[in-house]
Coordinates of C-alpha atoms and ligand atoms in Angstrom, one line a residue:
M1 CA -0.1 -0.1 0.2
E2 CA 1.7 3.8 -0.1
D3 CA 1.1 6.1 1.6
I4 CA -2.2 6.1 3.9
R5 CA -2.5 9.3 5.4
K6 CA -2.9 10.3 1.5
K7 CA -5.7 8.3 0.6
S8 CA -9.4 8.7 1.2
R9 CA -10.8 8.1 4.5
D10 CA -12.7 6.0 2.9
T11 CA -9.9 3.9 1.7
Q12 CA -7.6 4.7 4.9
C13 CA -11.5 2.9 7.1
V14 CA -9.8 0.0 5.3
H15 CA -6.9 -0.5 5.5
A16 CA -5.3 1.8 7.8
S17 CA -5.6 -0.8 9.8
L18 CA -3.5 -3.6 8.1
M19 CA -0.5 -4.4 8.6
E20 CA 2.1 -7.6 5.8
D21 CA 1.9 -10.6 7.7
A22 CA 4.0 -13.5 7.1
N23 CA 2.0 -16.1 5.9
G24 CA 0.3 -13.2 4.0
A25 CA -3.1 -13.7 5.9
V26 CA -5.2 -10.7 4.5
V27 CA -6.7 -9.7 7.2
P28 CA -3.7 -10.4 10.6
P29 CA -3.7 -13.4 13.0
I30 CA -5.2 -11.4 16.5
Y31 CA -2.0 -11.9 18.5
Q32 CA -3.6 -13.1 21.8
T33 CA -0.1 -13.2 23.8
S34 CA 0.7 -11.4 26.8
T35 CA 5.0 -12.1 25.6
F36 CA 7.1 -11.8 23.0
K37 CA 10.0 -14.5 22.6
F38 CA 13.3 -13.3 22.9
R39 CA 16.6 -14.5 20.3
D40 CA 18.7 -14.7 23.5
A41 CA 19.5 -12.0 25.9
D42 CA 21.6 -9.9 24.1
H43 CA 18.3 -9.1 21.7
G44 CA 16.0 -8.6 25.9
A45 CA 18.4 -5.7 26.8
S46 CA 18.3 -4.0 23.6
L47 CA 14.3 -4.1 23.1
F48 CA 14.3 -2.6 26.4
T49 CA 16.6 0.3 25.4
G50 CA 14.8 0.9 22.5
R51 CA 18.3 0.5 20.1
E52 CA 16.3 -2.4 18.4
K53 CA 12.2 -2.6 17.7
G54 CA 10.4 -5.1 17.9
Y55 CA 8.1 -6.2 21.1
I56 CA 7.9 -7.7 24.6
Y57 CA 4.8 -7.2 26.7
T58 CA 1.4 -5.9 25.6
R59 CA 0.9 -3.9 27.5
M60 CA 3.9 -2.2 25.8
A61 CA 2.9 -3.1 22.1
N62 CA 1.6 -5.1 20.6
P63 CA 0.7 -5.7 16.9
T64 CA -2.9 -6.5 17.1
V65 CA -3.1 -3.7 18.9
E66 CA -1.8 -1.0 16.6
G67 CA -3.9 -1.7 13.9
V68 CA -6.3 -0.5 15.8
E69 CA -3.6 2.7 16.4
N70 CA -2.6 3.5 13.2
A71 CA -6.0 3.0 12.4
V72 CA -7.5 5.7 14.0
A73 CA -3.6 7.9 14.1
V74 CA -4.5 7.9 10.4
L75 CA -7.8 8.8 10.8
E76 CA -7.7 11.4 13.1
G77 CA -4.6 13.2 10.9
G78 CA -2.8 12.4 13.6
Y79 CA 0.8 11.5 14.8
G80 CA 0.3 8.1 16.4
G81 CA -2.8 6.4 19.2
V82 CA -2.4 4.8 22.1
G83 CA -5.4 2.4 22.6
C84 CA -7.2 2.1 26.5
A85 CA -9.8 -0.8 27.9
S86 CA -12.9 2.0 27.6
G87 CA -13.9 5.9 26.5
M88 CA -13.2 5.8 30.5
A89 CA -10.0 4.4 30.4
A90 CA -8.1 6.9 27.3
L91 CA -9.9 10.1 28.9
H92 CA -8.0 9.4 32.5
L93 CA -5.3 8.2 30.6
A94 CA -5.7 11.8 29.1
F95 CA -6.2 14.5 31.8
A96 CA -3.5 12.2 33.5
S97 CA -0.4 13.3 30.2
I98 CA -1.1 17.1 31.4
L99 CA -2.4 17.6 34.8
K100 CA -0.7 18.2 38.5
A101 CA -1.6 19.1 41.6
G102 CA -2.8 23.2 41.7
D103 CA -4.4 23.4 38.2
H104 CA -7.7 23.8 37.1
V105 CA -9.0 22.4 33.9
I106 CA -12.3 23.9 32.1
C107 CA -14.6 20.9 30.8
S108 CA -17.6 21.5 28.6
E109 CA -21.0 21.3 30.9
S110 CA -22.8 19.5 28.2
V111 CA -20.1 16.6 28.9
Y112 CA -20.6 12.9 29.3
G113 CA -22.1 12.1 32.3
P114 CA -18.6 10.0 34.3
V115 CA -16.6 12.6 33.2
V116 CA -18.4 15.0 35.9
G117 CA -17.8 12.4 38.5
L118 CA -13.5 11.7 36.9
L119 CA -12.7 15.4 37.3
N120 CA -14.2 16.6 40.1
T121 CA -13.9 13.4 42.1
Q122 CA -10.9 11.4 41.9
F123 CA -9.1 14.5 39.5
A124 CA -10.3 16.5 42.8
N125 CA -8.9 14.1 45.0
F126 CA -5.5 14.8 43.7
G127 CA -5.5 19.1 44.2
I128 CA -7.2 20.1 40.9
E129 CA -9.9 22.0 40.0
V130 CA -12.8 21.7 38.0
S131 CA -14.8 24.2 36.2
F132 CA -18.5 23.6 34.0
V133 CA -18.1 26.5 31.4
D134 CA -20.5 26.3 28.1
T135 CA -17.4 25.8 25.8
S136 CA -20.6 27.6 23.0
D137 CA -19.7 30.5 25.1
L138 CA -16.0 31.8 24.0
D139 CA -17.4 34.8 26.6
A140 CA -17.6 32.3 29.6
V141 CA -14.6 30.4 28.6
K142 CA -13.0 33.5 28.4
A143 CA -13.8 34.0 32.2
A144 CA -13.3 30.6 33.7
I145 CA -9.4 31.0 32.5
T146 CA -7.7 31.3 34.8
E147 CA -3.6 31.5 36.2
K148 CA -3.7 27.5 36.9
T149 CA -5.7 26.2 33.7
T150 CA -3.6 24.1 32.0
L151 CA -6.4 22.4 30.7
V152 CA -9.1 22.8 28.5
H153 CA -11.7 19.9 27.8
V154 CA -14.0 19.9 25.5
E155 CA -17.1 17.7 23.5
T156 CA -18.9 18.9 20.8
P157 CA -21.8 18.0 19.3
G158 CA -21.7 17.3 23.6
N159 CA -23.4 15.1 25.2
P160 CA -26.4 15.2 25.9
T161 CA -28.2 17.9 24.8
L162 CA -26.1 19.0 20.9
V163 CA -24.7 21.8 22.4
V164 CA -22.1 23.0 19.6
S165 CA -18.3 24.4 20.7
D166 CA -16.8 26.4 17.7
L167 CA -13.1 24.4 17.5
A168 CA -10.8 26.5 15.9
A169 CA -12.0 28.9 19.0
V170 CA -11.5 27.7 22.1
A171 CA -8.3 26.1 21.1
K172 CA -7.2 29.6 20.4
I173 CA -7.9 31.1 23.9
A174 CA -6.8 27.3 25.7
H175 CA -2.9 27.7 23.8
D176 CA -3.3 32.0 24.5
N177 CA -4.2 31.3 27.4
G178 CA -0.8 28.5 27.9
A179 CA -3.1 25.4 28.4
K180 CA -3.9 22.3 26.2
M181 CA -7.6 21.4 24.6
T182 CA -8.3 17.7 24.7
V183 CA -11.7 17.2 22.5
D184 CA -13.4 14.1 23.4
N185 CA -15.0 13.2 19.7
T186 CA -16.9 10.0 20.2
F187 CA -20.5 11.4 19.2
M188 CA -19.0 12.8 15.3
S189 CA -15.7 10.0 14.9
P190 CA -13.1 11.1 12.6
I191 CA -15.5 11.0 9.5
L192 CA -16.8 14.4 9.9
Q193 CA -14.8 16.2 12.7
R194 CA -10.6 16.3 13.2
P195 CA -10.5 18.5 15.7
L196 CA -6.8 17.7 16.1
E197 CA -7.1 20.5 12.4
Y198 CA -9.1 22.7 14.5
G199 CA -6.2 23.0 17.0
A200 CA -6.7 20.2 19.0
D201 CA -3.7 19.3 21.2
I202 CA -5.1 15.2 22.1
V203 CA -8.4 13.7 20.7
I204 CA -10.2 10.4 22.4
H205 CA -13.3 8.2 21.5
S206 CA -15.1 5.6 23.1
M207 CA -14.1 3.1 20.5
T208 CA -17.4 1.7 21.5
K209 CA -19.6 3.7 19.9
F210 CA -18.8 5.3 16.3
L211 CA -15.5 3.2 15.9
N212 CA -16.9 0.2 17.2
G213 CA -20.2 0.5 16.0
H214 CA -22.0 -3.3 16.4
A215 CA -22.7 -2.6 20.7
D216 CA -20.8 -5.4 21.3
V217 CA -17.4 -3.7 22.7
V218 CA -16.0 -1.6 25.3
A219 CA -12.7 0.6 24.0
G220 CA -11.6 3.9 23.9
M221 CA -8.0 5.6 22.1
V222 CA -6.0 9.2 22.9
V223 CA -4.6 10.2 19.8
V224 CA -1.9 12.5 20.1
K225 CA -0.2 15.1 17.3
D226 CA 3.6 13.9 17.3
E227 CA 6.3 12.4 18.7
E228 CA 7.0 14.1 21.4
A229 CA 3.1 13.2 22.7
Y230 CA 3.2 10.8 21.6
G231 CA 6.5 9.1 23.9
H232 CA 4.7 10.9 27.5
M233 CA 1.4 9.7 26.2
R234 CA 2.8 5.8 25.6
R235 CA 5.2 5.7 29.0
M236 CA 1.9 7.3 30.9
S237 CA -0.4 4.7 29.5
N238 CA 2.0 1.7 30.6
A239 CA 2.9 3.4 34.2
I240 CA -1.8 3.3 34.7
G241 CA -1.7 0.3 32.6
G242 CA -5.7 0.6 31.2
T243 CA -5.0 -0.7 27.7
I244 CA -7.4 -1.9 25.4
D245 CA -6.5 -5.9 24.5
P246 CA -6.2 -7.9 21.4
F247 CA -9.1 -9.5 20.7
N248 CA -10.5 -5.8 21.6
S249 CA -8.4 -4.2 18.7
F250 CA -9.0 -6.4 16.2
L251 CA -12.9 -6.8 16.8
V252 CA -12.6 -2.3 16.4
A253 CA -10.5 -2.7 13.7
R254 CA -12.9 -4.7 11.7
G255 CA -15.3 -2.3 12.8
I256 CA -14.0 0.6 11.5
K257 CA -13.6 -0.6 8.3
T258 CA -17.4 -0.5 7.2
L259 CA -17.2 3.3 9.9
A260 CA -17.3 5.8 6.7
I261 CA -20.6 3.6 4.8
R262 CA -22.3 3.1 8.3
I263 CA -21.8 6.9 8.6
Q264 CA -22.8 7.8 5.4
R265 CA -26.5 6.1 6.8
H266 CA -26.2 7.9 9.1
C267 CA -26.3 10.8 8.8
E268 CA -28.9 10.3 5.4
S269 CA -31.5 9.0 8.4
G270 CA -29.9 11.8 11.2
P271 CA -31.8 14.0 9.9
K272 CA -35.2 12.3 8.3
V273 CA -35.8 10.8 12.4
A274 CA -35.1 14.5 13.0
A275 CA -37.1 16.5 10.5
F276 CA -40.1 14.2 11.9
L277 CA -39.3 14.8 15.1
D278 CA -39.4 18.3 15.1
A279 CA -42.6 18.0 13.4
H280 CA -44.6 16.6 15.4
P281 CA -47.0 18.2 18.5
K282 CA -46.1 16.3 20.6
V283 CA -42.8 17.4 20.8
E284 CA -41.8 21.0 22.0
K285 CA -37.4 20.9 20.9
V286 CA -35.1 18.9 18.6
M287 CA -31.6 19.3 19.2
Y288 CA -30.0 18.0 16.4
P289 CA -27.1 20.8 14.7
G290 CA -28.5 18.9 11.7
L291 CA -31.2 21.3 11.9
E292 CA -31.4 24.8 10.4
S293 CA -33.5 26.3 13.8
D294 CA -30.2 24.7 15.3
P295 CA -28.2 27.9 17.2
G296 CA -25.3 24.8 16.7
H297 CA -26.6 24.8 12.8
D298 CA -23.7 26.8 11.3
V299 CA -20.4 26.8 13.8
H300 CA -21.8 22.3 13.4
A301 CA -21.4 23.3 9.6
K302 CA -18.0 24.6 9.9
Q303 CA -16.3 22.2 11.7
A304 CA -17.4 19.4 10.4
D305 CA -18.1 16.6 7.2
G306 CA -22.0 15.8 8.5
P307 CA -24.3 16.1 11.2
G308 CA -23.9 12.3 12.8
G309 CA -26.9 10.0 13.5
L310 CA -27.1 11.6 17.8
I311 CA -31.0 13.7 18.7
S312 CA -31.9 14.7 22.0
F313 CA -36.2 16.0 22.0
E314 CA -38.0 17.3 24.4
L315 CA -41.7 15.8 24.5
T316 CA -44.1 18.8 25.3
G317 CA -45.1 16.1 28.5
G318 CA -42.2 16.4 30.3
L319 CA -40.5 13.2 31.7
E320 CA -43.5 11.6 32.4
A321 CA -44.7 11.6 28.8
G322 CA -41.0 10.3 27.5
K323 CA -41.2 7.4 30.4
V324 CA -44.8 6.3 28.3
F325 CA -43.1 7.4 25.0
M326 CA -39.2 4.7 26.1
N327 CA -41.9 2.5 27.2
S328 CA -44.1 2.3 23.6
V329 CA -40.8 2.1 21.6
K330 CA -40.7 -1.3 19.9
M331 CA -38.1 -1.5 17.4
C332 CA -35.5 1.0 18.9
V333 CA -34.1 -0.6 21.6
L334 CA -34.5 1.5 25.2
A335 CA -30.9 1.1 26.0
V336 CA -27.7 3.0 27.3
S337 CA -24.8 3.4 24.3
L338 CA -25.4 5.1 21.0
G339 CA -23.1 4.6 17.6
G340 CA -24.4 1.2 16.9
V341 CA -26.0 -0.2 14.4
E342 CA -29.5 -0.4 15.8
T343 CA -30.6 2.9 16.8
L344 CA -30.5 2.7 21.0
I345 CA -32.8 5.6 22.9
Q346 CA -32.6 6.5 26.9
H347 CA -33.1 9.3 29.4
P348 CA -30.1 11.6 30.2
A349 CA -31.2 12.5 33.3
S350 CA -32.3 9.5 35.3
M351 CA -29.2 6.7 33.5
T352 CA -26.0 8.4 31.5
H353 CA -26.4 11.5 33.2
A354 CA -27.6 10.7 36.7
S355 CA -24.5 11.0 38.0
M356 CA -23.7 14.3 37.7
G357 CA -25.9 15.1 39.9
P358 CA -29.9 17.3 39.6
E359 CA -27.5 21.1 39.6
V360 CA -25.5 20.6 37.7
R361 CA -27.8 19.1 34.5
K362 CA -29.6 21.7 35.6
Q363 CA -26.8 23.3 34.6
A364 CA -26.1 22.2 31.8
G365 CA -29.5 22.4 30.1
I366 CA -30.0 17.8 30.7
T367 CA -33.8 19.1 32.0
D368 CA -36.2 15.5 33.1
G369 CA -38.1 15.0 29.2
L370 CA -34.6 15.5 28.1
V371 CA -34.5 11.9 25.5
R372 CA -31.8 10.9 23.6
I373 CA -31.8 9.1 20.5
S374 CA -28.9 7.1 19.1
V375 CA -30.2 6.6 15.1
G376 CA -29.0 3.3 13.6
I377 CA -28.5 2.0 10.5
E378 CA -31.9 0.7 9.6
D379 CA -35.3 1.5 7.4
V380 CA -35.3 5.0 7.7
T381 CA -39.0 5.0 7.4
E382 CA -39.1 2.1 10.1
I383 CA -36.9 4.1 12.8
I384 CA -39.6 7.3 11.5
A385 CA -42.6 4.4 11.8
D386 CA -42.1 2.7 15.6
L387 CA -41.6 6.4 16.9
E388 CA -44.5 7.5 16.1
Q389 CA -46.8 4.7 16.4
G390 CA -44.8 5.7 20.2
L391 CA -45.4 8.9 20.5
E392 CA -49.8 8.3 19.8
K393 CA -48.6 6.6 22.7
V394 CA -47.7 9.6 24.7
Ligands
PLP1 C1 -19.7 6.4 25.5 C2 -18.9 8.1 26.6 C3 -17.7 7.7 26.6 C4 -17.6 6.4 27.3 O1 -17.0 5.9 26.8 P1 -16.4 4.1 27.7 O2 -17.0 3.5 26.1 O3 -17.9 3.5 27.5 O4 -15.8 3.9 28.9 C5 -17.0 9.1 26.7 N1 -17.4 10.0 25.9 C6 -18.5 9.7 25.4 C7 -18.7 10.9 24.2 C8 -20.0 9.0 25.3 O5 -20.1 9.6 24.0

């Protein structure tokens, strides 16, 4: 294969995780081994000093893991990726690679729920302060900066309100103040949005979602810009130890081969479902950057290549109506997570964002009546028909 980095993303999805195999296997084998044999004592010693390249131990590096790491790094336009056991492990690794006692973090207030706990509880125990800010409001980001701010963490569109933050503008504010910017790109995948191009220092994925795409793996990835950052991240990962395993790496690499065409379908069906909901009398509000009326529409269109498949909406009847609706859908599955081939529906206030607490939820605009839907790749008329019969019951 010629330089994979010069290929289109459709081609990268298919080829970027493949590597040469001694037996000519088109799909490389799963290196399901914890450790690698040295030729002799000198060989082992020279691998440890880095004089020679090669595999030592799977927590440090493994060929199957490298396949998926290369694929995501290539798609994001980064120097390298570090595979993690989950999206949360990837966030933890990225934050731990930057933060030290006394630092201050600015974090999008509309953010994956458990990130609030990670920063507010676990990192707070190490003397790190955090401000949750509406990062779609650049003045609010500027106002939250302190002398101690070393990290600005952004999710755009944010989970679950789909609020859109301007990546380039937030990166500039962070960098002007000597802070780094991390972006959780889970909702978009690199097919739709590549935050490094807009100034982000580190990109994080829950590969559990679109990258794997089949709701059968929990995994994460951290992508960095340059060799130095990669070396630092790799050492941190080796020390913390929350690494991905070969089998899950194989599954995610397989999922990524169809990422571009799956995303294409999500982006065709998402707007149709959003338009249906928007026109429905029992729906009060739809949050989806693909809708022209959405406050984040223009900024999103500037930095992303499509609207994606995540939609949040509020029913006029609030929480009670939402419960009846969720209990009435027949094909759509009532479950948390997102980005899989099947359409999933969930209720953030009582599920994914329950641990945030009512105060933070209120501040972030996550009302009790909010329902989030991850539009799958089923026939969109059948998705809409299911939602319609569910709304009739309300
Ligand atoms: C799911 C999710 C995570 C956490 O990922 P896990 O793989 O479940 O640990 C982080 N960020 C976003 C935006 C997510 O949707």
